[in-house]
Structure formats: structure tokens, C-alpha cells
Amino acid sequence: MYKPDSLEQLVRENRFTISVIFPLFGALGFVASAEGFLPEFLEFNPLMVLFGTLVMRLPLISGIKPLIDVKSGLAILAVTLYAYIIEFIGIQTGFPYGEFSYGVELGPMIYGIPIGLPVFFIPLVLNSVLFISLFEVKGFVKNVFGSLAALLAVDSVLDPAAVSLGIWNYSGGFFYGVPLSNFAGWILSGTVSILVLNSALNTERLSERLENTEYFLDDMVSFVFLWGVVNLYYLNIVPVIVAILFGAVLYRNDRFNLAISELDMV
């Protein structure tokens, strides 16, 4: 019989704080930093950004932890290495995302790349895989294409907000400052990552865990609040609509926890 561990209990008792309060304060902090409303030492403070991101990742970490075996662990390690390599190539050559650079340090950096890159990238891929699982898509190929479509939709929310904030910069682009090459790059990096993770994870156990773990997609709820609010502030209308659509699907599938429990208020 499965017994919840301390991390699972922590997440369950603080769902509202983790998936709603943290991202809303994060959005406020990002906008205040970009607009110069904060003292310089607090503007996009890298340790605060990394800490907040890690907190919002807790539901995903807790949800997937029981599913990690040697095969899936090696797959995550491979995707981590792949993320570093393709990001390094991207910064040095402009391939495959187009010419871009980081305008803000997202935690400690090395060769212009955040050391915490896997904390930002891999959850986007995993959340896309989980999101498509809500539709009970059958078949490996359909799952891969569905997950990739979800990942591109995620990027259509993330990148315009990040560009508006100055977190990273492109030389120009048709979609709120984001070039078409960026989405082509995400097709490449996303396809490889999704193929590796989908091949390694036990999809039957993953679906069962998703069905029985109400908070498994709370990290995506955080994503909707954080980047949806930032896009709303900068009037990036299409990304706001996409974020709302994500939120509507999550809500329809009972993935929102908007009730503040007594434990959340302690």
C-alpha cells in the first residue's frame, strides 16, 4: 500500500500557497523589477528567482518521484545534459532558437547559461506530457505530437512575457518580440526531450499517478498565474488567451485548488 511521504504531505497542505500565492507574488516581483519599482539588489534577484521556482516545482517533483527508476532517471539526466548543450549552442551560434541573450541572471550563470536551467526547462516538458494525458490520448506517436503541441502553446505564453520583462532578448520577432525561429527551435528541442522522456517513463503508471494525485499539475497552475498575469500587465493578448485556455482545461479537470485551508493560513 502506498504511503504519502513528508514532501507529499507538505504539498497537499500548502497547495494554495504554492500554486497561487507564490506565482502571484512572483509576477508582482517580476513586473516591479522590470519597471524599476524595487531597490537594485532586489531586482530579478537570482537567488529569489531560483528559490521561488523551486517552490513552485514541488508538486511536480513530489508527483513524479514515485515513478522514477533507473531508466527514467537516466532519461532525465540525458535531457538535462541535452538542455545545457542546446542552450550553449543557441547562445553561441543562434541555432536553433535564433539570436538571443539573457538580460537577467536566472540564478548562478556559467558561459551565459543558468546553472538551474533544468529546473526551468524539464518541468515545461513534463507538464506538457502530463497535460496531454488529461485528454486520454492513446498511442505513442499521438502522445508525442500532442505533448509537443502543448509545449509550443506553453512557450507562446512564456516567451512573450519573458521578452516584455527583459529576461531574455531577441533581435526582433513577429510574435510580441519573439521570432519564428524560436518556435522552430522549440520543435527541435521539445521533440527530442519528449521522445526521450516518453520512452523512459511508464505511461500507464504515469496516467494512474496523475489520476490519483490531485496536485500533480499544480506546477502548471502556477505557470498560468505567473505568466498569465505578466502577459496581462503588458497587454500581450494572445498569450493571455492561451493561458486562460490552459487554466480552463485544468479547472475543468479539477486541477485547481482555490480554497484556502486552515493549514494554508497557519
PDB file of C-alpha atoms in Angstrom:
ATOM      1  CA  MET A   1       0.000   0.000   0.000  1.00  0.00           C
ATOM      2  CA  TYR A   2       1.342   3.422  -0.988  1.00  0.00           C
ATOM      3  CA  LYS A   3       2.084   5.758   1.919  1.00  0.00           C
ATOM      4  CA  PRO A   4       2.462   9.519   1.345  1.00  0.00           C
ATOM      5  CA  ASP A   5       5.876  10.897   2.311  1.00  0.00           C
ATOM      6  CA  SER A   6       6.664  14.184   4.042  1.00  0.00           C
ATOM      7  CA  LEU A   7       7.056  16.097   0.759  1.00  0.00           C
ATOM      8  CA  GLU A   8       3.676  14.896  -0.465  1.00  0.00           C
ATOM      9  CA  GLN A   9       2.097  15.946   2.819  1.00  0.00           C
ATOM     10  CA  LEU A  10       3.795  19.351   2.627  1.00  0.00           C
ATOM     11  CA  VAL A  11       2.481  19.926  -0.889  1.00  0.00           C
ATOM     12  CA  ARG A  12      -1.052  18.786  -0.059  1.00  0.00           C
ATOM     13  CA  GLU A  13      -1.233  21.040   2.999  1.00  0.00           C
ATOM     14  CA  ASN A  14       0.029  24.099   1.101  1.00  0.00           C
ATOM     15  CA  ARG A  15      -1.440  23.757  -2.386  1.00  0.00           C
ATOM     16  CA  PHE A  16      -2.980  27.222  -2.490  1.00  0.00           C
ATOM     17  CA  THR A  17       0.192  28.874  -1.205  1.00  0.00           C
ATOM     18  CA  ILE A  18       2.420  27.038  -3.676  1.00  0.00           C
ATOM     19  CA  SER A  19       0.247  27.198  -6.798  1.00  0.00           C
ATOM     20  CA  VAL A  20      -1.462  30.585  -6.366  1.00  0.00           C
ATOM     21  CA  ILE A  21       0.255  32.832  -3.809  1.00  0.00           C
ATOM     22  CA  PHE A  22       3.837  32.162  -4.917  1.00  0.00           C
ATOM     23  CA  PRO A  23       3.218  32.777  -8.641  1.00  0.00           C
ATOM     24  CA  LEU A  24       1.157  35.908  -7.984  1.00  0.00           C
ATOM     25  CA  PHE A  25       3.919  37.359  -5.822  1.00  0.00           C
ATOM     26  CA  GLY A  26       6.390  36.188  -8.455  1.00  0.00           C
ATOM     27  CA  ALA A  27       4.512  38.047 -11.189  1.00  0.00           C
ATOM     28  CA  LEU A  28       4.366  41.149  -8.989  1.00  0.00           C
ATOM     29  CA  GLY A  29       8.096  40.886  -8.278  1.00  0.00           C
ATOM     30  CA  PHE A  30       8.976  40.425 -11.947  1.00  0.00           C
ATOM     31  CA  VAL A  31       6.927  43.417 -13.080  1.00  0.00           C
ATOM     32  CA  ALA A  32       8.201  45.582 -10.220  1.00  0.00           C
ATOM     33  CA  SER A  33      11.769  44.604 -11.137  1.00  0.00           C
ATOM     34  CA  ALA A  34      11.288  45.371 -14.828  1.00  0.00           C
ATOM     35  CA  GLU A  35       9.617  48.714 -14.102  1.00  0.00           C
ATOM     36  CA  GLY A  36      12.284  49.807 -11.611  1.00  0.00           C
ATOM     37  CA  PHE A  37       9.989  49.842  -8.577  1.00  0.00           C
ATOM     38  CA  LEU A  38      12.339  47.775  -6.399  1.00  0.00           C
ATOM     39  CA  PRO A  39      15.742  48.504  -4.870  1.00  0.00           C
ATOM     40  CA  GLU A  40      18.511  47.370  -7.216  1.00  0.00           C
ATOM     41  CA  PHE A  41      19.558  44.446  -5.015  1.00  0.00           C
ATOM     42  CA  LEU A  42      16.016  43.025  -5.199  1.00  0.00           C
ATOM     43  CA  GLU A  43      15.509  43.464  -8.955  1.00  0.00           C
ATOM     44  CA  PHE A  44      15.344  40.000 -10.508  1.00  0.00           C
ATOM     45  CA  ASN A  45      17.304  38.749  -7.513  1.00  0.00           C
ATOM     46  CA  PRO A  46      18.707  35.457  -8.865  1.00  0.00           C
ATOM     47  CA  LEU A  47      18.510  33.550  -5.593  1.00  0.00           C
ATOM     48  CA  MET A  48      14.917  34.659  -5.021  1.00  0.00           C
ATOM     49  CA  VAL A  49      14.006  33.688  -8.601  1.00  0.00           C
ATOM     50  CA  LEU A  50      15.588  30.266  -8.178  1.00  0.00           C
ATOM     51  CA  PHE A  51      14.005  29.730  -4.749  1.00  0.00           C
ATOM     52  CA  GLY A  52      10.530  30.724  -5.953  1.00  0.00           C
ATOM     53  CA  THR A  53      10.859  28.469  -8.983  1.00  0.00           C
ATOM     54  CA  LEU A  54      11.922  25.512  -6.849  1.00  0.00           C
ATOM     55  CA  VAL A  55       8.958  26.019  -4.502  1.00  0.00           C
ATOM     56  CA  MET A  56       6.520  26.059  -7.425  1.00  0.00           C
ATOM     57  CA  ARG A  57       8.154  22.884  -8.776  1.00  0.00           C
ATOM     58  CA  LEU A  58       7.489  20.937  -5.550  1.00  0.00           C
ATOM     59  CA  PRO A  59       4.122  19.469  -6.677  1.00  0.00           C
ATOM     60  CA  LEU A  60       5.699  18.159  -9.877  1.00  0.00           C
ATOM     61  CA  ILE A  61       8.721  16.758  -8.019  1.00  0.00           C
ATOM     62  CA  SER A  62       6.506  15.076  -5.439  1.00  0.00           C
ATOM     63  CA  GLY A  63       4.139  13.754  -8.084  1.00  0.00           C
ATOM     64  CA  ILE A  64       6.760  12.157 -10.288  1.00  0.00           C
ATOM     65  CA  LYS A  65       9.150  10.957  -7.583  1.00  0.00           C
ATOM     66  CA  PRO A  66       7.495   7.528  -7.059  1.00  0.00           C
ATOM     67  CA  LEU A  67       7.745   6.881 -10.812  1.00  0.00           C
ATOM     68  CA  ILE A  68      11.482   7.444 -11.095  1.00  0.00           C
ATOM     69  CA  ASP A  69      13.534   4.305 -11.639  1.00  0.00           C
ATOM     70  CA  VAL A  70      16.983   3.816 -13.160  1.00  0.00           C
ATOM     71  CA  LYS A  71      15.702   4.085 -16.743  1.00  0.00           C
ATOM     72  CA  SER A  72      13.666   7.266 -16.219  1.00  0.00           C
ATOM     73  CA  GLY A  73      16.385   8.748 -14.001  1.00  0.00           C
ATOM     74  CA  LEU A  74      18.946   8.287 -16.777  1.00  0.00           C
ATOM     75  CA  ALA A  75      16.469   9.800 -19.249  1.00  0.00           C
ATOM     76  CA  ILE A  76      16.056  12.911 -17.094  1.00  0.00           C
ATOM     77  CA  LEU A  77      19.849  13.127 -16.778  1.00  0.00           C
ATOM     78  CA  ALA A  78      20.168  12.851 -20.573  1.00  0.00           C
ATOM     79  CA  VAL A  79      17.574  15.598 -21.136  1.00  0.00           C
ATOM     80  CA  THR A  80      19.376  17.758 -18.570  1.00  0.00           C
ATOM     81  CA  LEU A  81      22.661  17.385 -20.451  1.00  0.00           C
ATOM     82  CA  TYR A  82      20.869  17.969 -23.754  1.00  0.00           C
ATOM     83  CA  ALA A  83      19.277  21.164 -22.396  1.00  0.00           C
ATOM     84  CA  TYR A  84      22.691  22.567 -21.417  1.00  0.00           C
ATOM     85  CA  ILE A  85      24.243  21.655 -24.771  1.00  0.00           C
ATOM     86  CA  ILE A  86      21.490  23.065 -26.972  1.00  0.00           C
ATOM     87  CA  GLU A  87      21.284  26.235 -24.852  1.00  0.00           C
ATOM     88  CA  PHE A  88      25.053  26.732 -25.143  1.00  0.00           C
ATOM     89  CA  ILE A  89      24.918  26.207 -28.909  1.00  0.00           C
ATOM     90  CA  GLY A  90      21.950  28.570 -29.120  1.00  0.00           C
ATOM     91  CA  ILE A  91      23.728  31.385 -27.295  1.00  0.00           C
ATOM     92  CA  GLN A  92      26.959  30.931 -29.256  1.00  0.00           C
ATOM     93  CA  THR A  93      25.514  30.433 -32.744  1.00  0.00           C
ATOM     94  CA  GLY A  94      21.862  31.497 -32.744  1.00  0.00           C
ATOM     95  CA  PHE A  95      20.811  27.949 -33.674  1.00  0.00           C
ATOM     96  CA  PRO A  96      18.125  26.671 -33.228  1.00  0.00           C
ATOM     97  CA  TYR A  97      16.197  29.441 -31.441  1.00  0.00           C
ATOM     98  CA  GLY A  98      17.552  32.476 -33.275  1.00  0.00           C
ATOM     99  CA  GLU A  99      19.909  35.138 -31.937  1.00  0.00           C
ATOM    100  CA  PHE A 100      19.152  35.712 -28.261  1.00  0.00           C
ATOM    101  CA  SER A 101      20.790  36.534 -24.961  1.00  0.00           C
ATOM    102  CA  TYR A 102      19.817  36.582 -21.307  1.00  0.00           C
ATOM    103  CA  GLY A 103      19.109  40.055 -19.985  1.00  0.00           C
ATOM    104  CA  VAL A 104      18.717  38.812 -16.418  1.00  0.00           C
ATOM    105  CA  GLU A 105      20.695  36.295 -14.393  1.00  0.00           C
ATOM    106  CA  LEU A 106      18.360  33.433 -13.514  1.00  0.00           C
ATOM    107  CA  GLY A 107      20.474  32.219 -10.633  1.00  0.00           C
ATOM    108  CA  PRO A 108      24.198  31.445 -10.932  1.00  0.00           C
ATOM    109  CA  MET A 109      25.374  31.547 -14.570  1.00  0.00           C
ATOM    110  CA  ILE A 110      28.171  29.767 -16.422  1.00  0.00           C
ATOM    111  CA  TYR A 111      29.094  30.634 -20.015  1.00  0.00           C
ATOM    112  CA  GLY A 112      25.947  32.758 -20.124  1.00  0.00           C
ATOM    113  CA  ILE A 113      23.700  29.810 -19.187  1.00  0.00           C
ATOM    114  CA  PRO A 114      21.788  29.485 -15.896  1.00  0.00           C
ATOM    115  CA  ILE A 115      23.110  26.571 -13.844  1.00  0.00           C
ATOM    116  CA  GLY A 116      19.497  25.981 -12.835  1.00  0.00           C
ATOM    117  CA  LEU A 117      18.399  25.599 -16.491  1.00  0.00           C
ATOM    118  CA  PRO A 118      16.960  22.079 -15.943  1.00  0.00           C
ATOM    119  CA  VAL A 119      14.723  23.478 -13.185  1.00  0.00           C
ATOM    120  CA  PHE A 120      13.228  25.821 -15.792  1.00  0.00           C
ATOM    121  CA  PHE A 121      13.228  23.598 -18.903  1.00  0.00           C
ATOM    122  CA  ILE A 122      12.466  19.999 -17.886  1.00  0.00           C
ATOM    123  CA  PRO A 123       9.265  20.851 -15.938  1.00  0.00           C
ATOM    124  CA  LEU A 124       7.881  22.599 -19.038  1.00  0.00           C
ATOM    125  CA  VAL A 125       8.318  19.354 -20.963  1.00  0.00           C
ATOM    126  CA  LEU A 126       6.948  17.144 -18.184  1.00  0.00           C
ATOM    127  CA  ASN A 127       3.950  19.420 -17.630  1.00  0.00           C
ATOM    128  CA  SER A 128       3.155  19.273 -21.344  1.00  0.00           C
ATOM    129  CA  VAL A 129       3.259  15.463 -21.258  1.00  0.00           C
ATOM    130  CA  LEU A 130       1.018  15.421 -18.176  1.00  0.00           C
ATOM    131  CA  PHE A 131      -1.374  17.987 -19.650  1.00  0.00           C
ATOM    132  CA  ILE A 132      -1.958  15.870 -22.753  1.00  0.00           C
ATOM    133  CA  SER A 133      -2.592  12.866 -20.502  1.00  0.00           C
ATOM    134  CA  LEU A 134      -5.735  14.644 -19.295  1.00  0.00           C
ATOM    135  CA  PHE A 135      -7.208  14.048 -22.758  1.00  0.00           C
ATOM    136  CA  GLU A 136      -6.502  10.297 -22.546  1.00  0.00           C
ATOM    137  CA  VAL A 137      -4.684  10.344 -25.882  1.00  0.00           C
ATOM    138  CA  LYS A 138      -3.890   6.791 -26.993  1.00  0.00           C
ATOM    139  CA  GLY A 139      -0.762   5.787 -28.877  1.00  0.00           C
ATOM    140  CA  PHE A 140       2.889   6.767 -28.557  1.00  0.00           C
ATOM    141  CA  VAL A 141       3.018   8.931 -31.699  1.00  0.00           C
ATOM    142  CA  LYS A 142      -0.187  10.809 -30.834  1.00  0.00           C
ATOM    143  CA  ASN A 143       1.133  11.418 -27.323  1.00  0.00           C
ATOM    144  CA  VAL A 144       4.394  12.817 -28.668  1.00  0.00           C
ATOM    145  CA  PHE A 145       2.666  15.168 -31.123  1.00  0.00           C
ATOM    146  CA  GLY A 146       0.088  16.192 -28.530  1.00  0.00           C
ATOM    147  CA  SER A 147       2.772  16.886 -25.933  1.00  0.00           C
ATOM    148  CA  LEU A 148       4.769  18.896 -28.475  1.00  0.00           C
ATOM    149  CA  ALA A 149       1.694  20.974 -29.357  1.00  0.00           C
ATOM    150  CA  ALA A 150       1.125  21.641 -25.648  1.00  0.00           C
ATOM    151  CA  LEU A 151       4.791  22.589 -25.214  1.00  0.00           C
ATOM    152  CA  LEU A 152       4.620  25.079 -28.090  1.00  0.00           C
ATOM    153  CA  ALA A 153       1.486  26.565 -26.538  1.00  0.00           C
ATOM    154  CA  VAL A 154       3.355  26.824 -23.225  1.00  0.00           C
ATOM    155  CA  ASP A 155       6.192  28.633 -24.990  1.00  0.00           C
ATOM    156  CA  SER A 156       3.716  31.007 -26.647  1.00  0.00           C
ATOM    157  CA  VAL A 157       2.816  32.155 -23.124  1.00  0.00           C
ATOM    158  CA  LEU A 158       6.299  32.093 -21.606  1.00  0.00           C
ATOM    159  CA  ASP A 159       8.454  33.791 -24.226  1.00  0.00           C
ATOM    160  CA  PRO A 160       6.395  36.958 -24.843  1.00  0.00           C
ATOM    161  CA  ALA A 161       6.240  37.559 -21.081  1.00  0.00           C
ATOM    162  CA  ALA A 162       9.979  36.965 -20.662  1.00  0.00           C
ATOM    163  CA  VAL A 163      10.779  39.309 -23.565  1.00  0.00           C
ATOM    164  CA  SER A 164       8.479  42.001 -22.146  1.00  0.00           C
ATOM    165  CA  LEU A 165      10.290  41.723 -18.814  1.00  0.00           C
ATOM    166  CA  GLY A 166      13.721  41.774 -20.461  1.00  0.00           C
ATOM    167  CA  ILE A 167      14.628  38.368 -19.019  1.00  0.00           C
ATOM    168  CA  TRP A 168      15.913  37.400 -22.450  1.00  0.00           C
ATOM    169  CA  ASN A 169      16.156  39.303 -25.679  1.00  0.00           C
ATOM    170  CA  TYR A 170      15.863  38.517 -29.373  1.00  0.00           C
ATOM    171  CA  SER A 171      16.916  40.720 -32.273  1.00  0.00           C
ATOM    172  CA  GLY A 172      13.227  41.062 -33.121  1.00  0.00           C
ATOM    173  CA  GLY A 173      10.216  38.929 -33.853  1.00  0.00           C
ATOM    174  CA  PHE A 174       6.671  38.856 -35.189  1.00  0.00           C
ATOM    175  CA  PHE A 175       5.052  37.444 -32.041  1.00  0.00           C
ATOM    176  CA  TYR A 176       5.396  40.033 -29.276  1.00  0.00           C
ATOM    177  CA  GLY A 177       9.121  40.290 -29.991  1.00  0.00           C
ATOM    178  CA  VAL A 178       9.614  36.532 -30.359  1.00  0.00           C
ATOM    179  CA  PRO A 179      10.888  35.309 -33.767  1.00  0.00           C
ATOM    180  CA  LEU A 180       9.551  32.328 -35.699  1.00  0.00           C
ATOM    181  CA  SER A 181      12.962  30.666 -35.334  1.00  0.00           C
ATOM    182  CA  ASN A 182      12.352  30.386 -31.587  1.00  0.00           C
ATOM    183  CA  PHE A 183       9.321  28.177 -32.132  1.00  0.00           C
ATOM    184  CA  ALA A 184      11.251  26.125 -34.702  1.00  0.00           C
ATOM    185  CA  GLY A 185      13.945  25.671 -32.062  1.00  0.00           C
ATOM    186  CA  TRP A 186      11.379  24.532 -29.524  1.00  0.00           C
ATOM    187  CA  ILE A 187      10.075  21.973 -32.032  1.00  0.00           C
ATOM    188  CA  LEU A 188      13.587  20.524 -32.211  1.00  0.00           C
ATOM    189  CA  SER A 189      14.472  20.663 -28.514  1.00  0.00           C
ATOM    190  CA  GLY A 190      10.956  19.711 -27.447  1.00  0.00           C
ATOM    191  CA  THR A 191      10.639  16.733 -29.781  1.00  0.00           C
ATOM    192  CA  VAL A 192      13.925  15.219 -28.607  1.00  0.00           C
ATOM    193  CA  SER A 193      13.098  15.793 -24.920  1.00  0.00           C
ATOM    194  CA  ILE A 194       9.547  14.441 -25.218  1.00  0.00           C
ATOM    195  CA  LEU A 195      10.717  11.361 -27.132  1.00  0.00           C
ATOM    196  CA  VAL A 196      13.359  10.579 -24.513  1.00  0.00           C
ATOM    197  CA  LEU A 197      11.044  11.087 -21.532  1.00  0.00           C
ATOM    198  CA  ASN A 198       8.046   9.342 -23.108  1.00  0.00           C
ATOM    199  CA  SER A 199      10.217   6.353 -23.979  1.00  0.00           C
ATOM    200  CA  ALA A 200      11.596   6.080 -20.450  1.00  0.00           C
ATOM    201  CA  LEU A 201       8.530   6.761 -18.316  1.00  0.00           C
ATOM    202  CA  ASN A 202       5.939   4.068 -17.739  1.00  0.00           C
ATOM    203  CA  THR A 203       2.924   5.793 -19.310  1.00  0.00           C
ATOM    204  CA  GLU A 204       0.423   3.509 -17.587  1.00  0.00           C
ATOM    205  CA  ARG A 205       1.870   4.269 -14.149  1.00  0.00           C
ATOM    206  CA  LEU A 206       2.142   7.948 -15.083  1.00  0.00           C
ATOM    207  CA  SER A 207      -1.549   8.130 -16.008  1.00  0.00           C
ATOM    208  CA  GLU A 208      -2.513   6.275 -12.837  1.00  0.00           C
ATOM    209  CA  ARG A 209      -0.398   8.595 -10.695  1.00  0.00           C
ATOM    210  CA  LEU A 210      -1.909  11.636 -12.418  1.00  0.00           C
ATOM    211  CA  GLU A 211      -5.428  10.346 -11.803  1.00  0.00           C
ATOM    212  CA  ASN A 212      -4.756   9.654  -8.113  1.00  0.00           C
ATOM    213  CA  THR A 213      -2.627  12.726  -7.335  1.00  0.00           C
ATOM    214  CA  GLU A 214      -4.764  15.842  -7.389  1.00  0.00           C
ATOM    215  CA  TYR A 215      -1.809  18.240  -7.135  1.00  0.00           C
ATOM    216  CA  PHE A 216       0.369  16.664  -9.862  1.00  0.00           C
ATOM    217  CA  LEU A 217      -0.338  19.537 -12.292  1.00  0.00           C
ATOM    218  CA  ASP A 218      -0.189  22.329  -9.701  1.00  0.00           C
ATOM    219  CA  ASP A 219       3.090  23.485 -11.249  1.00  0.00           C
ATOM    220  CA  MET A 220       1.146  24.195 -14.430  1.00  0.00           C
ATOM    221  CA  VAL A 221      -1.440  26.080 -12.378  1.00  0.00           C
ATOM    222  CA  SER A 222       1.456  28.199 -11.096  1.00  0.00           C
ATOM    223  CA  PHE A 223       2.552  28.725 -14.702  1.00  0.00           C
ATOM    224  CA  VAL A 224      -0.909  30.013 -15.662  1.00  0.00           C
ATOM    225  CA  PHE A 225      -0.973  32.543 -12.823  1.00  0.00           C
ATOM    226  CA  LEU A 226       2.648  33.694 -13.098  1.00  0.00           C
ATOM    227  CA  TRP A 227       2.986  34.206 -16.833  1.00  0.00           C
ATOM    228  CA  GLY A 228      -0.683  34.923 -17.457  1.00  0.00           C
ATOM    229  CA  VAL A 229      -0.552  37.894 -15.082  1.00  0.00           C
ATOM    230  CA  VAL A 230       2.731  39.177 -16.550  1.00  0.00           C
ATOM    231  CA  ASN A 231       1.319  38.983 -20.084  1.00  0.00           C
ATOM    232  CA  LEU A 232      -1.850  40.718 -18.922  1.00  0.00           C
ATOM    233  CA  TYR A 233       0.175  43.610 -17.484  1.00  0.00           C
ATOM    234  CA  TYR A 234       1.986  44.075 -20.794  1.00  0.00           C
ATOM    235  CA  LEU A 235      -1.242  43.575 -22.791  1.00  0.00           C
ATOM    236  CA  ASN A 236       0.106  40.552 -24.660  1.00  0.00           C
ATOM    237  CA  ILE A 237      -3.419  39.484 -25.563  1.00  0.00           C
ATOM    238  CA  VAL A 238      -2.843  36.203 -27.418  1.00  0.00           C
ATOM    239  CA  PRO A 239      -0.590  34.758 -24.669  1.00  0.00           C
ATOM    240  CA  VAL A 240      -3.207  35.791 -22.092  1.00  0.00           C
ATOM    241  CA  ILE A 241      -5.894  33.922 -24.037  1.00  0.00           C
ATOM    242  CA  VAL A 242      -3.695  30.813 -24.273  1.00  0.00           C
ATOM    243  CA  ALA A 243      -3.013  30.982 -20.519  1.00  0.00           C
ATOM    244  CA  ILE A 244      -6.760  31.266 -19.852  1.00  0.00           C
ATOM    245  CA  LEU A 245      -7.406  28.229 -22.063  1.00  0.00           C
ATOM    246  CA  PHE A 246      -4.806  26.235 -20.131  1.00  0.00           C
ATOM    247  CA  GLY A 247      -6.463  27.353 -16.910  1.00  0.00           C
ATOM    248  CA  ALA A 248      -9.918  26.402 -18.175  1.00  0.00           C
ATOM    249  CA  VAL A 249      -8.796  22.862 -19.020  1.00  0.00           C
ATOM    250  CA  LEU A 250      -7.081  22.476 -15.652  1.00  0.00           C
ATOM    251  CA  TYR A 251     -10.155  23.793 -13.850  1.00  0.00           C
ATOM    252  CA  ARG A 252     -12.495  21.532 -15.808  1.00  0.00           C
ATOM    253  CA  ASN A 253     -10.352  18.574 -14.789  1.00  0.00           C
ATOM    254  CA  ASP A 254     -10.414  19.578 -11.099  1.00  0.00           C
ATOM    255  CA  ARG A 255      -6.748  20.609 -11.085  1.00  0.00           C
ATOM    256  CA  PHE A 256      -7.331  23.981  -9.429  1.00  0.00           C
ATOM    257  CA  ASN A 257      -7.332  24.322  -5.662  1.00  0.00           C
ATOM    258  CA  LEU A 258      -8.609  27.827  -4.958  1.00  0.00           C
ATOM    259  CA  ALA A 259      -9.777  27.185  -1.405  1.00  0.00           C
ATOM    260  CA  ILE A 260      -7.556  28.484   1.380  1.00  0.00           C
ATOM    261  CA  SER A 261      -7.440  25.774   4.012  1.00  0.00           C
ATOM    262  CA  GLU A 262      -6.739  26.372   7.671  1.00  0.00           C
ATOM    263  CA  LEU A 263      -3.339  24.780   7.213  1.00  0.00           C
ATOM    264  CA  ASP A 264      -2.508  27.282   4.465  1.00  0.00           C
ATOM    265  CA  MET A 265      -3.203  30.140   6.843  1.00  0.00           C
ATOM    266  CA  VAL A 266      -1.090  28.842   9.732  1.00  0.00           C
TER     267      VAL A 266
END
